[in-house]
C-alpha cells in the first residue's frame, strides 16, 4: 500500500490567499484525521471524518478553515483567507474501524505532511 | 492542565544506555495508549501501542501502562544514535480520535 498521500508537500503563499491541502487516505480506511503541528502548540487535531462524514470539528480554529471529504479516497482542508499564523505543518492520518483485530483499531497512520508558509 | 503531558526534554543518554520516556494523562476513561516517533521534518510513525496494565515488549522497546496512576512509559534498551528523535505519547478514549502530548526530544550521544 502507498500509505497516506498528501499534496502539496510544501506551500508558500501570501496572506489573504486561499490555500487547499489534499489528502488520500489508505485504501479501506474509514477514518480520516487532519492535524496541525507547530513548535508552540504541538500536534493539534483539527477535524476528523468517519465514512466521509465529519464527526468532530471542534479543533478547527476559525471559520476561515473548512474541510470536506467528498468520497472515501479524498479529502481537502481549505484556508480562506490565509494568515501568517496559519503557518505550520498539516498532517493527514487515517485509521480503520476494528473488525476482528481490535488491537490495531485506534492506530493512526500519518501522511508526510504539508509544510505551509504564509507570508 | 493538559490532557496528555510529557517532559519536553531534551533527554540525553549515552549510546547503549536505557532511555526512559514518561507520559501522564488526565482522562480516566482512556483506553488505548500509543507511542509515536517523529524524526525532524518527518511525520509521526507508530512504535508501539498498549491497552492493558503492565508491560509490553517489542524488540528493544518496552511500553509500560499503569492506569491507576494514569501514566504510560516507553523504555528503549541499548539506545542507538538513530533513536534520536521526538517521541509522542498519544491517548485514545475509544472514540477514535487521539490526544497527543507535546513530545519528548531524545538525544542519544555516540
Coordinates of C-alpha atoms in Angstrom, one line a residue:
Chain A
X1 CA 0.0 0.0 0.0
X2 CA 1.2 3.5 -0.8
X3 CA 0.3 4.9 2.6
X4 CA -1.4 8.2 3.2
X5 CA -0.7 10.6 0.4
X6 CA -0.7 14.4 0.9
X7 CA -0.2 17.2 -1.6
X8 CA 1.4 19.6 -2.0
X9 CA 4.4 18.8 0.3
X10 CA 5.3 22.5 0.5
X11 CA 3.2 25.5 0.0
X12 CA 4.2 29.1 0.2
X13 CA 1.6 31.7 -0.2
X14 CA 0.8 35.3 0.7
X15 CA -1.5 36.5 3.3
X16 CA -5.1 36.6 2.1
X17 CA -4.8 33.9 -0.5
X18 CA -6.8 30.7 -0.5
X19 CA -4.9 27.5 0.4
X20 CA -6.1 24.0 -0.4
X21 CA -4.4 20.9 1.1
X22 CA -5.2 17.5 -0.2
X23 CA -5.2 14.0 1.3
X24 CA -5.7 10.5 0.1
X25 CA -6.1 8.0 2.9
X26 CA -5.0 4.4 3.0
X27 CA -7.4 2.3 0.9
X28 CA -10.1 0.7 3.0
X29 CA -9.6 3.0 6.0
X30 CA -12.8 4.6 7.1
X31 CA -11.5 7.3 9.5
X32 CA -9.6 10.4 8.3
X33 CA -8.0 13.0 10.6
X34 CA -6.5 16.4 9.9
X35 CA -3.8 17.7 12.3
X36 CA -1.7 20.9 12.6
X37 CA 1.7 20.9 14.1
X38 CA 3.6 23.9 15.4
X39 CA 6.5 24.2 17.8
X40 CA 4.4 26.2 20.2
X41 CA 1.2 24.1 20.2
X42 CA 2.4 20.7 19.2
X43 CA 0.2 18.3 17.3
X44 CA -3.5 19.5 17.3
X45 CA -6.4 17.6 15.9
X46 CA -8.5 19.9 13.7
X47 CA -11.3 17.7 12.4
X48 CA -12.0 14.0 11.7
X49 CA -14.3 12.1 9.4
X50 CA -15.9 8.6 9.6
X51 CA -17.2 7.2 6.3
X52 CA -16.8 10.7 4.7
X53 CA -19.0 12.3 7.4
X54 CA -17.4 15.0 9.7
X55 CA -17.6 13.7 13.3
X56 CA -15.8 16.4 15.3
X57 CA -14.7 19.7 14.0
X58 CA -14.2 21.4 17.4
X59 CA -10.5 21.8 16.7
X60 CA -11.0 23.9 13.6
X61 CA -9.6 27.2 14.8
X62 CA -11.8 29.6 12.8
X63 CA -14.4 29.9 10.1
X64 CA -11.5 30.5 7.7
X65 CA -10.8 26.8 7.9
X66 CA -13.1 24.2 6.2
X67 CA -12.7 20.6 5.4
X68 CA -14.5 18.2 3.1
X69 CA -14.4 14.6 2.2
X70 CA -16.5 14.0 -1.0
X71 CA -15.6 10.3 -1.2
X72 CA -13.7 7.6 0.7
X73 CA -10.4 8.3 -1.1
X74 CA -10.1 12.1 -1.0
X75 CA -10.3 14.9 1.5
X76 CA -9.4 18.6 1.4
X77 CA -8.6 21.2 4.0
X78 CA -9.1 24.7 2.9
X79 CA -8.0 28.0 4.5
X80 CA -9.5 31.2 3.1
X81 CA -8.2 33.8 3.6
X82 CA -4.8 32.6 4.9
X83 CA -2.9 34.4 7.6
X84 CA 0.8 34.2 8.7
X85 CA -0.3 32.5 12.0
X86 CA -1.6 29.6 9.9
X87 CA 2.0 28.7 9.0
X88 CA 2.5 25.1 10.3
X89 CA 2.8 21.5 9.1
X90 CA -0.5 20.0 8.3
X91 CA -0.8 16.2 8.6
X92 CA -3.5 13.9 7.4
X93 CA -3.9 10.5 9.1
X94 CA -6.2 7.6 8.5
X95 CA -7.3 4.5 10.6
X96 CA -9.6 1.5 10.3
X97 CA -12.7 0.6 12.3
X98 CA -12.0 -2.6 14.3
X99 CA -13.1 -5.7 12.7
X100 CA -11.6 -8.9 14.1
X101 CA -8.4 -7.1 15.2
X102 CA -9.4 -4.6 17.8
X103 CA -5.9 -4.2 18.9
X104 CA -5.0 -2.1 16.0
X105 CA -8.3 -0.2 15.9
X106 CA -7.1 3.2 17.0
X107 CA -3.8 3.2 15.2
X108 CA -3.5 6.2 13.0
X109 CA -1.2 6.2 10.0
X110 CA 0.2 9.6 9.1
X111 CA 0.9 11.1 5.7
X112 CA 4.2 13.0 5.0
X113 CA 2.6 16.4 5.8
X114 CA 2.3 19.7 4.0
X115 CA 4.5 22.5 5.2
X116 CA 2.6 25.7 4.8
X117 CA 4.2 29.1 4.9
X118 CA 2.0 32.2 4.8
X119 CA 4.0 35.4 4.2
Chain B
X1 CA -4.0 21.2 32.8
X2 CA -3.0 19.5 29.5
X3 CA -4.8 16.2 28.8
X4 CA -1.5 14.4 27.9
X5 CA 1.7 15.6 29.5
X6 CA 5.3 14.9 28.6
X7 CA 8.6 16.4 29.6
X8 CA 9.8 18.3 26.5
X9 CA 13.4 17.3 27.2
X10 CA 15.9 17.0 25.7
X11 CA 16.6 13.7 27.3
X12 CA 20.2 12.9 26.7
X13 CA 21.5 9.4 27.1
X14 CA 24.8 7.7 26.0
X15 CA 24.8 5.1 23.3
X16 CA 23.9 1.7 24.8
X17 CA 22.1 3.0 27.8
X18 CA 18.4 2.7 28.6
X19 CA 16.2 5.7 27.7
X20 CA 13.1 6.1 29.8
X21 CA 10.3 8.3 28.5
X22 CA 7.2 9.1 30.5
X23 CA 3.7 10.4 29.9
X24 CA 0.8 11.2 32.1
X25 CA -2.8 11.6 31.1
X26 CA -5.9 13.1 32.8
X27 CA -8.9 11.2 31.4
X28 CA -9.5 8.1 33.5
X29 CA -11.7 6.8 30.7
X30 CA -8.7 6.5 28.3
X31 CA -8.5 3.0 26.8
X32 CA -5.6 3.0 24.3
X33 CA -2.1 4.3 24.5
X34 CA 0.4 4.8 21.8
X35 CA 4.0 5.9 21.3
X36 CA 4.9 7.5 18.1
X37 CA 8.4 8.5 17.0
X38 CA 9.0 11.6 14.9
X39 CA 12.2 12.5 13.2
X40 CA 12.9 16.1 12.5
X41 CA 11.0 17.2 9.4
X42 CA 9.1 13.8 9.1
X43 CA 5.7 12.6 10.1
X44 CA 4.9 10.6 13.3
X45 CA 5.3 6.8 12.9
X46 CA 3.9 4.3 15.3
X47 CA 6.3 2.4 17.6
X48 CA 4.0 0.7 20.0
X49 CA 0.5 0.6 21.4
X50 CA -0.7 -0.8 24.7
X51 CA -4.2 -1.4 26.1
X52 CA -3.7 -3.3 29.3
X53 CA -1.9 -2.6 32.6
X54 CA 1.6 -3.9 32.7
X55 CA 4.5 -4.2 30.3
X56 CA 4.5 -4.9 26.6
X57 CA 7.8 -5.7 24.9
X58 CA 8.8 -5.4 21.2
X59 CA 12.4 -5.8 20.4
X60 CA 14.4 -3.0 22.2
X61 CA 11.2 -1.2 23.1
X62 CA 9.0 -1.8 26.2
X63 CA 5.8 0.1 26.9
X64 CA 4.5 0.2 30.5
X65 CA 1.0 1.2 31.5
X66 CA -0.4 2.0 34.9
X67 CA -4.0 3.0 34.7
X68 CA -4.4 3.6 38.4
X69 CA -1.6 6.2 38.3
X70 CA -2.5 7.4 34.9
X71 CA 0.9 7.1 33.4
X72 CA 2.5 5.3 30.5
X73 CA 6.1 5.0 29.8
X74 CA 8.4 3.8 27.0
X75 CA 11.8 2.2 27.7
X76 CA 14.4 2.0 24.9
X77 CA 17.1 -0.5 25.6
X78 CA 20.6 -0.4 24.0
X79 CA 19.9 3.1 22.8
X80 CA 21.4 4.0 19.4
X81 CA 22.1 7.4 17.8
X82 CA 19.4 6.5 15.3
X83 CA 16.9 6.6 18.1
X84 CA 17.4 10.3 18.4
X85 CA 14.0 11.8 17.7
X86 CA 10.9 13.3 19.4
X87 CA 8.7 10.7 21.0
X88 CA 5.0 11.5 21.1
X89 CA 2.6 9.9 23.6
X90 CA -1.0 9.6 22.4
X91 CA -4.1 8.6 24.3
X92 CA -7.4 7.3 23.0
X93 CA -10.8 7.1 24.7
X94 CA -12.4 4.7 22.3
X95 CA -13.9 7.4 20.1
X96 CA -11.2 7.0 17.5
X97 CA -9.6 10.5 18.0
X98 CA -6.3 10.5 19.8
X99 CA -4.9 13.2 22.0
X100 CA -1.2 13.7 21.6
X101 CA 1.3 15.0 24.1
X102 CA 3.8 17.7 23.1
X103 CA 6.6 15.1 22.8
X104 CA 9.9 14.4 24.4
X105 CA 13.1 15.0 22.4
X106 CA 15.6 12.2 22.9
X107 CA 19.3 12.6 22.1
X108 CA 21.5 9.5 22.1
X109 CA 25.1 10.5 22.3
X110 CA 27.6 8.3 20.4

